[in-house]
Short mmCIF file of C-alpha atoms and ligand atoms in Angstrom, two decimals:
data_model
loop_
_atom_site.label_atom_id
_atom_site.label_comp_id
_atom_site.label_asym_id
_atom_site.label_seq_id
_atom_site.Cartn_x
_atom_site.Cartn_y
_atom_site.Cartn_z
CA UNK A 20 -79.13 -155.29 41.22
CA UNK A 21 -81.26 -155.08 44.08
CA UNK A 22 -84.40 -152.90 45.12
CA UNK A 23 -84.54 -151.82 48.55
CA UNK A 24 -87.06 -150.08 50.49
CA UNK A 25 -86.60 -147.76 53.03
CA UNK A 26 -89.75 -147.37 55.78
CA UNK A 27 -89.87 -144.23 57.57
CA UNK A 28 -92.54 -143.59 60.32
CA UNK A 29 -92.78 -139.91 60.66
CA UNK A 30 -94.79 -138.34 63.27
CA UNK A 31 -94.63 -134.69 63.53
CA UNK A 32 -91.41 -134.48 62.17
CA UNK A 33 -90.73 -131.40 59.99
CA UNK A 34 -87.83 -130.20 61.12
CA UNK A 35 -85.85 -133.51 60.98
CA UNK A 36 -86.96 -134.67 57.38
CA UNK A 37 -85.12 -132.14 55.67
CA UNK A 38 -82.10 -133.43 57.14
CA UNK A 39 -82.94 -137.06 57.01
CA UNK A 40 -83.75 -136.45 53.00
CA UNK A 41 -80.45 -134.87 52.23
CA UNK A 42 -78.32 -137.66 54.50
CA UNK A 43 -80.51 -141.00 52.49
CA UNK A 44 -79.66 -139.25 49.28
CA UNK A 45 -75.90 -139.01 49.56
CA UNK A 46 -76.29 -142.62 50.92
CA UNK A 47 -77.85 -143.85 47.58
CA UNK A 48 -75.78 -142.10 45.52
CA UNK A 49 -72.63 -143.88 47.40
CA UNK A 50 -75.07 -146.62 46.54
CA UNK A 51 -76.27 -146.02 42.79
CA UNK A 52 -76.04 -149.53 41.38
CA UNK A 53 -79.43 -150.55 43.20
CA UNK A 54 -82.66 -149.62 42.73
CA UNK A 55 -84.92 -147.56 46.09
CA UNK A 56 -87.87 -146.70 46.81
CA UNK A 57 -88.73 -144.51 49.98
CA UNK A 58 -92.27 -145.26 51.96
CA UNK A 59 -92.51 -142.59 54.21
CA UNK A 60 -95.43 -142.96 56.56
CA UNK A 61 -97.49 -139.76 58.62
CA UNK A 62 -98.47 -140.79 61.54
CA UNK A 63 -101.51 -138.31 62.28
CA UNK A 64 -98.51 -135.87 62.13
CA UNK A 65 -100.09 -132.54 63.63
CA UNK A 66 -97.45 -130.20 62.08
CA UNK A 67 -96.00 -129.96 58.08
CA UNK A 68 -94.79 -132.89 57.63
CA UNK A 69 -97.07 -134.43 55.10
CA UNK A 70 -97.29 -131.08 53.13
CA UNK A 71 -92.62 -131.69 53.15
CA UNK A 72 -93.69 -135.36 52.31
CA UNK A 73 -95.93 -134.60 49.22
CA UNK A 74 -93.14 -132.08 48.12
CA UNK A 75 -90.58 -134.15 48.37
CA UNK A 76 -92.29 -136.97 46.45
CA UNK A 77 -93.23 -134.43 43.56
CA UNK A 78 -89.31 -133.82 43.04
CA UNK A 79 -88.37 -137.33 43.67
CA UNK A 80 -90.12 -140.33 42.03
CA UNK A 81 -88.67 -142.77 44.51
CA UNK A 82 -90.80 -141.14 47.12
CA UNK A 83 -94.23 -142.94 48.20
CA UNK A 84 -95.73 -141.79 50.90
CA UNK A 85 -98.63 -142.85 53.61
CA UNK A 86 -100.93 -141.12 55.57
CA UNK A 87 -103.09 -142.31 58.46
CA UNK A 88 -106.10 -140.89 59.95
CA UNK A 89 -104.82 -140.27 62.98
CA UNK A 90 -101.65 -141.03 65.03
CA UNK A 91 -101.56 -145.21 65.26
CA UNK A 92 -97.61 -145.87 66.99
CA UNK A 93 -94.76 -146.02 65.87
CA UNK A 94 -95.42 -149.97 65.38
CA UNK A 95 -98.27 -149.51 62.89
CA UNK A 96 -96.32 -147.20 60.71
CA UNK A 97 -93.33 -149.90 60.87
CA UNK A 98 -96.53 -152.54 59.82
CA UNK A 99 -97.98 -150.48 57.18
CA UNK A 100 -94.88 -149.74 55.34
CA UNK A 101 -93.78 -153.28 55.08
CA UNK A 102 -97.47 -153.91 53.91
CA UNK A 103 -96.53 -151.31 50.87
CA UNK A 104 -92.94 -151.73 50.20
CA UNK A 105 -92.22 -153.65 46.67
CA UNK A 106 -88.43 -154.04 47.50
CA UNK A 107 -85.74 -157.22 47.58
CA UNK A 108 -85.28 -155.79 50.84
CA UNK A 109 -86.40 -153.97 53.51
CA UNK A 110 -84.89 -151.58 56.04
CA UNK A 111 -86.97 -149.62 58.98
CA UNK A 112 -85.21 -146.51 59.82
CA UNK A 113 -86.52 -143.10 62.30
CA UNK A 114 -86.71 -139.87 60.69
CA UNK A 115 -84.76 -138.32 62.92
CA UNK A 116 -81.36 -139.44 62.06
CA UNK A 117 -80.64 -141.45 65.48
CA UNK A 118 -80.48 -144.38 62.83
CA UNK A 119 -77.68 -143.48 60.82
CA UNK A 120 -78.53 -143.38 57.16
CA UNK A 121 -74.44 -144.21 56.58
CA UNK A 122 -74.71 -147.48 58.04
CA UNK A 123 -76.93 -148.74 54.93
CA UNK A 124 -73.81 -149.95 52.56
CA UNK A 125 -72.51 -151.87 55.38
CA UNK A 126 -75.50 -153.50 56.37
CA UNK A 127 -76.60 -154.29 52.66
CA UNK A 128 -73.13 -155.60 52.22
CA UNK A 129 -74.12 -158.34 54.37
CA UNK A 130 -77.26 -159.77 52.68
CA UNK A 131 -76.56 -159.18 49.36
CA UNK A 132 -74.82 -162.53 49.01
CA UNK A 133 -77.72 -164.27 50.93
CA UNK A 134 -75.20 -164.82 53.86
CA UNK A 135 -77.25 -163.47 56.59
CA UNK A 136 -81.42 -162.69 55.88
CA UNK A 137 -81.08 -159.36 58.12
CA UNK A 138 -79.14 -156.97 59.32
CA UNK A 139 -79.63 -155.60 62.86
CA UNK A 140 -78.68 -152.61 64.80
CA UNK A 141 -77.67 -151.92 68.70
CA UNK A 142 -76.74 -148.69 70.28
CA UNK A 143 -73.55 -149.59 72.46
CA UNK A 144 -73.79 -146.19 74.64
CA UNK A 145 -77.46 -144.53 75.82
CA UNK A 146 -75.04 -140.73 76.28
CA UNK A 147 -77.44 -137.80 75.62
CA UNK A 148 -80.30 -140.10 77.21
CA UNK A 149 -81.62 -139.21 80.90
CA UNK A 150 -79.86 -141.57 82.94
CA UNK A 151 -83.60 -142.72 84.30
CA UNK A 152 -84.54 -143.78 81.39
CA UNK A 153 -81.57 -146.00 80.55
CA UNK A 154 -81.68 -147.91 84.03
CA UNK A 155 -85.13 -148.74 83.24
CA UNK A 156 -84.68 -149.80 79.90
CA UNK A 157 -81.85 -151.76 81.22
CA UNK A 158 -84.03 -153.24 83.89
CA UNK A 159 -86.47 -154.13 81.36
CA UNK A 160 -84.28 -155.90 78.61
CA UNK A 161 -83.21 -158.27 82.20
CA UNK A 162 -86.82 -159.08 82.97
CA UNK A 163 -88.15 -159.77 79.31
CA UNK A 164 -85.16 -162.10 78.89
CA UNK A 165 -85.89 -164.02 81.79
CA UNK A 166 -89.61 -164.48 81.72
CA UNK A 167 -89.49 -165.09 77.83
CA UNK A 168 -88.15 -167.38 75.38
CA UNK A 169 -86.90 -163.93 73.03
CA UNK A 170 -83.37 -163.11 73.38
CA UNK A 171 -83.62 -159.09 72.93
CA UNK A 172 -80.04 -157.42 72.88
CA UNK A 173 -80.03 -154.28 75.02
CA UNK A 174 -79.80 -151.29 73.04
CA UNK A 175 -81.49 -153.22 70.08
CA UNK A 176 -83.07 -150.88 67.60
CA UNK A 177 -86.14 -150.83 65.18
CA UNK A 178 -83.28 -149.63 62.41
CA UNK A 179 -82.75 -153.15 60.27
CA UNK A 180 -82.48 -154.50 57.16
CA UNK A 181 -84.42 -157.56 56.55
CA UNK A 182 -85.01 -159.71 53.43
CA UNK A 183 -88.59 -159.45 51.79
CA UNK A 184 -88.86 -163.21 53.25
CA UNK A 185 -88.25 -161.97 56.67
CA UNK A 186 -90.98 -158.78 56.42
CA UNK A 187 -93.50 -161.14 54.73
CA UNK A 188 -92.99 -163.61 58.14
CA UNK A 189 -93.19 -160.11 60.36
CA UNK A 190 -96.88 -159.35 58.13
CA UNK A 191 -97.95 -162.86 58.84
CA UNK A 192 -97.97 -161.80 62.65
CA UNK A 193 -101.03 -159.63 62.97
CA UNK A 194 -101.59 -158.94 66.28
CA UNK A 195 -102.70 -155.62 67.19
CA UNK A 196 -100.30 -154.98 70.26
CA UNK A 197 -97.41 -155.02 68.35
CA UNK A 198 -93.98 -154.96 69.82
CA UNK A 199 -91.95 -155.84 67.14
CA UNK A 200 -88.60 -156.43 69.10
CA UNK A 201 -89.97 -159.48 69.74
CA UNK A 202 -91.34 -159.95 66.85
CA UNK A 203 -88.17 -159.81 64.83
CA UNK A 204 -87.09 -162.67 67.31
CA UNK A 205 -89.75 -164.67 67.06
CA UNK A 206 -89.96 -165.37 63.06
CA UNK A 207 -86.51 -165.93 63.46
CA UNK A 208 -83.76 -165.47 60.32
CA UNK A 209 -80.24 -165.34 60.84
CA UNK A 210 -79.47 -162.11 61.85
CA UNK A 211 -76.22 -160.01 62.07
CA UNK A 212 -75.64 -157.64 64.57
CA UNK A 213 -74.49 -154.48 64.04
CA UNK A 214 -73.19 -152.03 67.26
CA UNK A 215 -73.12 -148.21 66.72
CA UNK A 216 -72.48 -145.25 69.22
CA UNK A 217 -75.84 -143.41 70.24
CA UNK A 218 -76.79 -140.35 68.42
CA UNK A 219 -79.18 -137.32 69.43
CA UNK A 220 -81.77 -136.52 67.38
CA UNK A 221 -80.86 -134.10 64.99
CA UNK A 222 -83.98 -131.77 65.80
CA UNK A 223 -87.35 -131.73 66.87
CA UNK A 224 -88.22 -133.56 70.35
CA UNK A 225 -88.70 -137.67 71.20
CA UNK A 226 -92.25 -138.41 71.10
CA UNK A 227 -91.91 -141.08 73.78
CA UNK A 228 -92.66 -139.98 77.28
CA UNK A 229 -91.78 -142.27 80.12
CA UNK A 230 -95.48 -143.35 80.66
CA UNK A 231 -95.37 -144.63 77.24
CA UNK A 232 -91.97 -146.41 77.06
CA UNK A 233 -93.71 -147.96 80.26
CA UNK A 234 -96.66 -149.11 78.38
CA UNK A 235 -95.01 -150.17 75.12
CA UNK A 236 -92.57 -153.12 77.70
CA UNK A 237 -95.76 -153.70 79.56
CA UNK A 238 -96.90 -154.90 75.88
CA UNK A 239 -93.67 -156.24 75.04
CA UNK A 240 -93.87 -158.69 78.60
CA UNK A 241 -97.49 -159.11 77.81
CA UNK A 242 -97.09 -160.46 74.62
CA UNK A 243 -94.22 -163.02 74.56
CA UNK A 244 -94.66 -164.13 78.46
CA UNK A 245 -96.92 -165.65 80.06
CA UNK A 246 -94.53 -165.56 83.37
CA UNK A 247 -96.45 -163.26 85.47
CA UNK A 248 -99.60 -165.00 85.33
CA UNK A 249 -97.54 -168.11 86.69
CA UNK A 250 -96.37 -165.39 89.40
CA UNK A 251 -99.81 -164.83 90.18
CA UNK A 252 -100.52 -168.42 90.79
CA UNK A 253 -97.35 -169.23 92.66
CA UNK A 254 -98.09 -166.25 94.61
CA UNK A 255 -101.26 -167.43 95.70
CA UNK A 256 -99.77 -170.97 96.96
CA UNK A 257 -97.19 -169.55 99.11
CA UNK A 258 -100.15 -167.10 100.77
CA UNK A 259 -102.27 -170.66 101.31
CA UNK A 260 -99.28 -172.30 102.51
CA UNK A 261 -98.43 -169.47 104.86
CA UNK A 262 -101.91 -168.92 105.81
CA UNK A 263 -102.77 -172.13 106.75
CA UNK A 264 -99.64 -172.88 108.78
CA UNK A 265 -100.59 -169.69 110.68
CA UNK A 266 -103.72 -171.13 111.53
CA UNK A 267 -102.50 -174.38 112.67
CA UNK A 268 -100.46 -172.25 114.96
CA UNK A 269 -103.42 -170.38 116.42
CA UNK A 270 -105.36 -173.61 117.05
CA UNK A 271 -102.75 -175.07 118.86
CA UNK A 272 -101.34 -172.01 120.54
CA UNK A 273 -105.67 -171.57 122.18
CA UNK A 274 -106.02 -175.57 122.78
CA UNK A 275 -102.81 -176.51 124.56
CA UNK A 276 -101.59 -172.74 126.15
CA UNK A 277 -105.22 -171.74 125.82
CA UNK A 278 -103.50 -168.20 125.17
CA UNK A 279 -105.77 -167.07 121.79
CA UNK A 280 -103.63 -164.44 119.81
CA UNK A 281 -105.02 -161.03 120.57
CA UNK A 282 -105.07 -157.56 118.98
CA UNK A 283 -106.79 -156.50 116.10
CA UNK A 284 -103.96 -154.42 114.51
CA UNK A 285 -102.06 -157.28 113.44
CA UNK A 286 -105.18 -158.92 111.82
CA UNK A 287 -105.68 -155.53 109.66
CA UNK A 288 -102.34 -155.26 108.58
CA UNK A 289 -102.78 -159.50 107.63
CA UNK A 290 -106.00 -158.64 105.62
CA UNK A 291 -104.88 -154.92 103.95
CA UNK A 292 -101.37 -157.00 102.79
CA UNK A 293 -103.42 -160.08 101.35
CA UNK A 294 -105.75 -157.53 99.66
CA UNK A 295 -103.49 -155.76 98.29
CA UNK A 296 -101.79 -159.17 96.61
CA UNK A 297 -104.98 -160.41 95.90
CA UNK A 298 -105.69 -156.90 93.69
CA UNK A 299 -102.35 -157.16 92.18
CA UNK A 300 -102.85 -160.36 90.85
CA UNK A 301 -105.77 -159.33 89.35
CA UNK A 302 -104.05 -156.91 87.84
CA UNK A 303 -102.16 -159.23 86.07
CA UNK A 304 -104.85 -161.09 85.02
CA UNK A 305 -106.83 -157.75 83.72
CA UNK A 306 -103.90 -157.13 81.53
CA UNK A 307 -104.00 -160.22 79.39
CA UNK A 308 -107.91 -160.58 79.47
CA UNK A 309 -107.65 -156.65 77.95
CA UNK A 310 -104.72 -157.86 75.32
CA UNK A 311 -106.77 -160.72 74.03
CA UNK A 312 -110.46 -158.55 74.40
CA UNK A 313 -108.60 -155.99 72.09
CA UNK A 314 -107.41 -158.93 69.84
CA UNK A 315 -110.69 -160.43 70.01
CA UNK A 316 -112.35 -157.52 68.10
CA UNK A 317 -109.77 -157.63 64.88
CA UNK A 318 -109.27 -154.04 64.39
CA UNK A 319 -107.64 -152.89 61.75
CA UNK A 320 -103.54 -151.65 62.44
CA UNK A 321 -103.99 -148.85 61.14
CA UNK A 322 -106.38 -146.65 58.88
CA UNK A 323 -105.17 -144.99 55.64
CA UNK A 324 -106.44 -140.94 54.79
CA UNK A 325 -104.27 -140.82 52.02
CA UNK A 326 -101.28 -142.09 49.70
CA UNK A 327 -99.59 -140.85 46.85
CA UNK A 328 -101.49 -143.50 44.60
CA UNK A 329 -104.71 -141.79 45.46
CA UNK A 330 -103.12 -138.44 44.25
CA UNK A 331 -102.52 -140.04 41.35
CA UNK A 332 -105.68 -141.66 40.38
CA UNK A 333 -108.57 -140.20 42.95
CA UNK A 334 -111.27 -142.14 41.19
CA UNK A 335 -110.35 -145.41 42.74
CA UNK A 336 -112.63 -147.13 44.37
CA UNK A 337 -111.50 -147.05 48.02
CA UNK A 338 -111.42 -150.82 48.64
CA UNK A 339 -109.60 -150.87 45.12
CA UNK A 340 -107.26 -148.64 46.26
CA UNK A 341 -106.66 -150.20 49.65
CA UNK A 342 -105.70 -153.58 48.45
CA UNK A 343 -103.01 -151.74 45.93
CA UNK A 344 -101.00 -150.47 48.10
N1 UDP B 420 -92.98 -142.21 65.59
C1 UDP B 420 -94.17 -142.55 64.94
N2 UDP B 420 -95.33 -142.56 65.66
C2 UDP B 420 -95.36 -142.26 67.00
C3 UDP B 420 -94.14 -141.96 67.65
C4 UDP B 420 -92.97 -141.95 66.90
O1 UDP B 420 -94.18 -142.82 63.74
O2 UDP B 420 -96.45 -142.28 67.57
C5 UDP B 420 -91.73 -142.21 64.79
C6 UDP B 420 -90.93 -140.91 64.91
O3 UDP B 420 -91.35 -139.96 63.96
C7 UDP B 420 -89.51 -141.39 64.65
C8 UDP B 420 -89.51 -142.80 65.25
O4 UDP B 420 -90.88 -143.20 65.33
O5 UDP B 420 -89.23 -141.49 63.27
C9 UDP B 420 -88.86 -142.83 66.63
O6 UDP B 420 -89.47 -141.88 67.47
P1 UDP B 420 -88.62 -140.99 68.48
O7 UDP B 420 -87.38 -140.48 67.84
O8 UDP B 420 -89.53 -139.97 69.07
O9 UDP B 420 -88.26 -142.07 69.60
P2 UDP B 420 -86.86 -142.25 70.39
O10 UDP B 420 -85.79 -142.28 69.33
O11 UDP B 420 -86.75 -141.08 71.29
O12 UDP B 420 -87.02 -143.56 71.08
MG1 MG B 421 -85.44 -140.87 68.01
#
């Protein structure tokens, strides 16, 4: 018999949970011979979800629960309930159903003999998804896969099952800007890979807007490639290069034809283009130096308000109480 662990991030999620709870409980009954516990983690939810959390955990003794102070990502709720879970395994799974609860006996069937040390999931179709949104995702999984050494499937999910080897690996990595695609790559592990047909949340709205998607692969490129910064650089060599041919050109064009290149226009457009490299260059640059300034500092992940531990026993000393978990 196993234990297993199932890590929810939850952030505003009230109307899903009810559904989610229902569908993970006919899933471990299908399952009864091992053991679970459920980690649900509140993102700084703004709506009922921890008061459905704290319910749900007073009918059903499986049920642990976190709550931050405020909302942290998706990524630091994924962190923080690894951190807690006690399980032989571990599987990540969204609250809102889009990682189907079903899919757990298959997956488990897999690493229970020790064949494979996680199971992994893809979406094969992107329908019910603004068309947008899958060309740039698309576009992205090309780029990271060139300009990195991570091999990231498109469609690859969070939703996985990973031994307690693999998640202690993933909680050796630290880093603040998290973007654990690659980090499930990274540690390595032999994974299987498991396809499944996209589905739409079952209610309540995606808390990713495009602006953020865009920020999370700016991490995800930031963080396993160092690429662009060799852009930069190459950039720069061909503008020297260029450059300096074109003043060759000039010098010979006023000695021997004594015809100097007139007109000023040309000259502005020269300067406003190299600028305008020159700035996005920098750019690149300024996105590391802030990566590794954030690093620098060694924040915390994440900040706990509350748990169901401190329910339990409220006269724990907080640093006590922190290292429990
Ligand atoms: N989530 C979270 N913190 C956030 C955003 C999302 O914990 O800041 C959780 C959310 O509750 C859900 C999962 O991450 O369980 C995936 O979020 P969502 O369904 O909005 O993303 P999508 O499936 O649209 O990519
Ligand atoms: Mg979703």
């Amino acid at each position: 018999m196993h234990e297993l662990s199932l890590i929810i991030p939850c952030y505003n999620e009230e109307q899903a949970l009810p559904f989610l709870y229902k569908a993970i409980c006919e899933v471990t009954d299908i399952m009864s011979e091992q053991k679970f516990e459920f980690i649900f983690v509140n993102d700084g939810s703004e709506d009922k979800t921890l008061d459905i959390i704290k319910n749900l955990s007073v009918k059903d003794k499986r049920i642990r629960y976190i709550s931050f102070s405020r909302n942290f990502g998706k990524e630091a709720a994924m962190y923080a309930g690894l951190e807690a879970a006690n399980g032989d395994f571990m599987v990540i799974m969204d609250a809102d159903m889009q990682d189907p609860p079903n899919l757990l006996p298959e997956m488990y069937g897999y690493v229970k003999k020790g064949e494979y040390d996680s199971v992994a999931t893809r979406r094969v179709t992107r329908e019910g998804e603004p068309p947008i949104r899958s060309f740039f995702a698309k576009q992205f999984y090309k780029i990271i896969n060139k300009i990195s050494s991570l091999d990231i499937v498109d469609g690859a999910r969070d939703f996985r099952l990973m031994s307690c080897q693999m998640a202690e690996a993933i909680l050796s990595m630290k880093e603040y800007n998290r973007f654990s695609k690659g980090i499930y790559g990274w540690v390595g592990f032999k994974t299987k890979w498991l396809p499944f047909k996209n589905i739409e949340r079952v209610a309540g709205e995606t808390k990713w807007s495009f602006w953020k998607l865009f920020l999370y692969s700016l991490e995800g490129i930031v963080g396993f490639s160092t690429t662009p910064l060799a852009i930069a650089s190459i950039l720069g060599l061909i503008f020297c290069i260029v450059s300096f041919s074109f003043i060759v050109y000039i010098i010979v064009k006023t000695i021997i034809f004594n015809n100097p290149v007139a007109g000023w226009p040309s000259l502005a457009c020269i300067i406003l283009f190299i600028s305008g490299i020159q700035l996005f260059c920098m750019g690149i640059i300024g996105q590391y130096l802030s990566k590794t300034y954030l690093e620098t500092k060694g924040r915390p992940i994440y900040i706990i308000k509350e748990t169901e531990r401190m329910n339990s026993s409220k006269k724990m000393k907080r640093k006590k109480y922190i290292k429990s978990i």
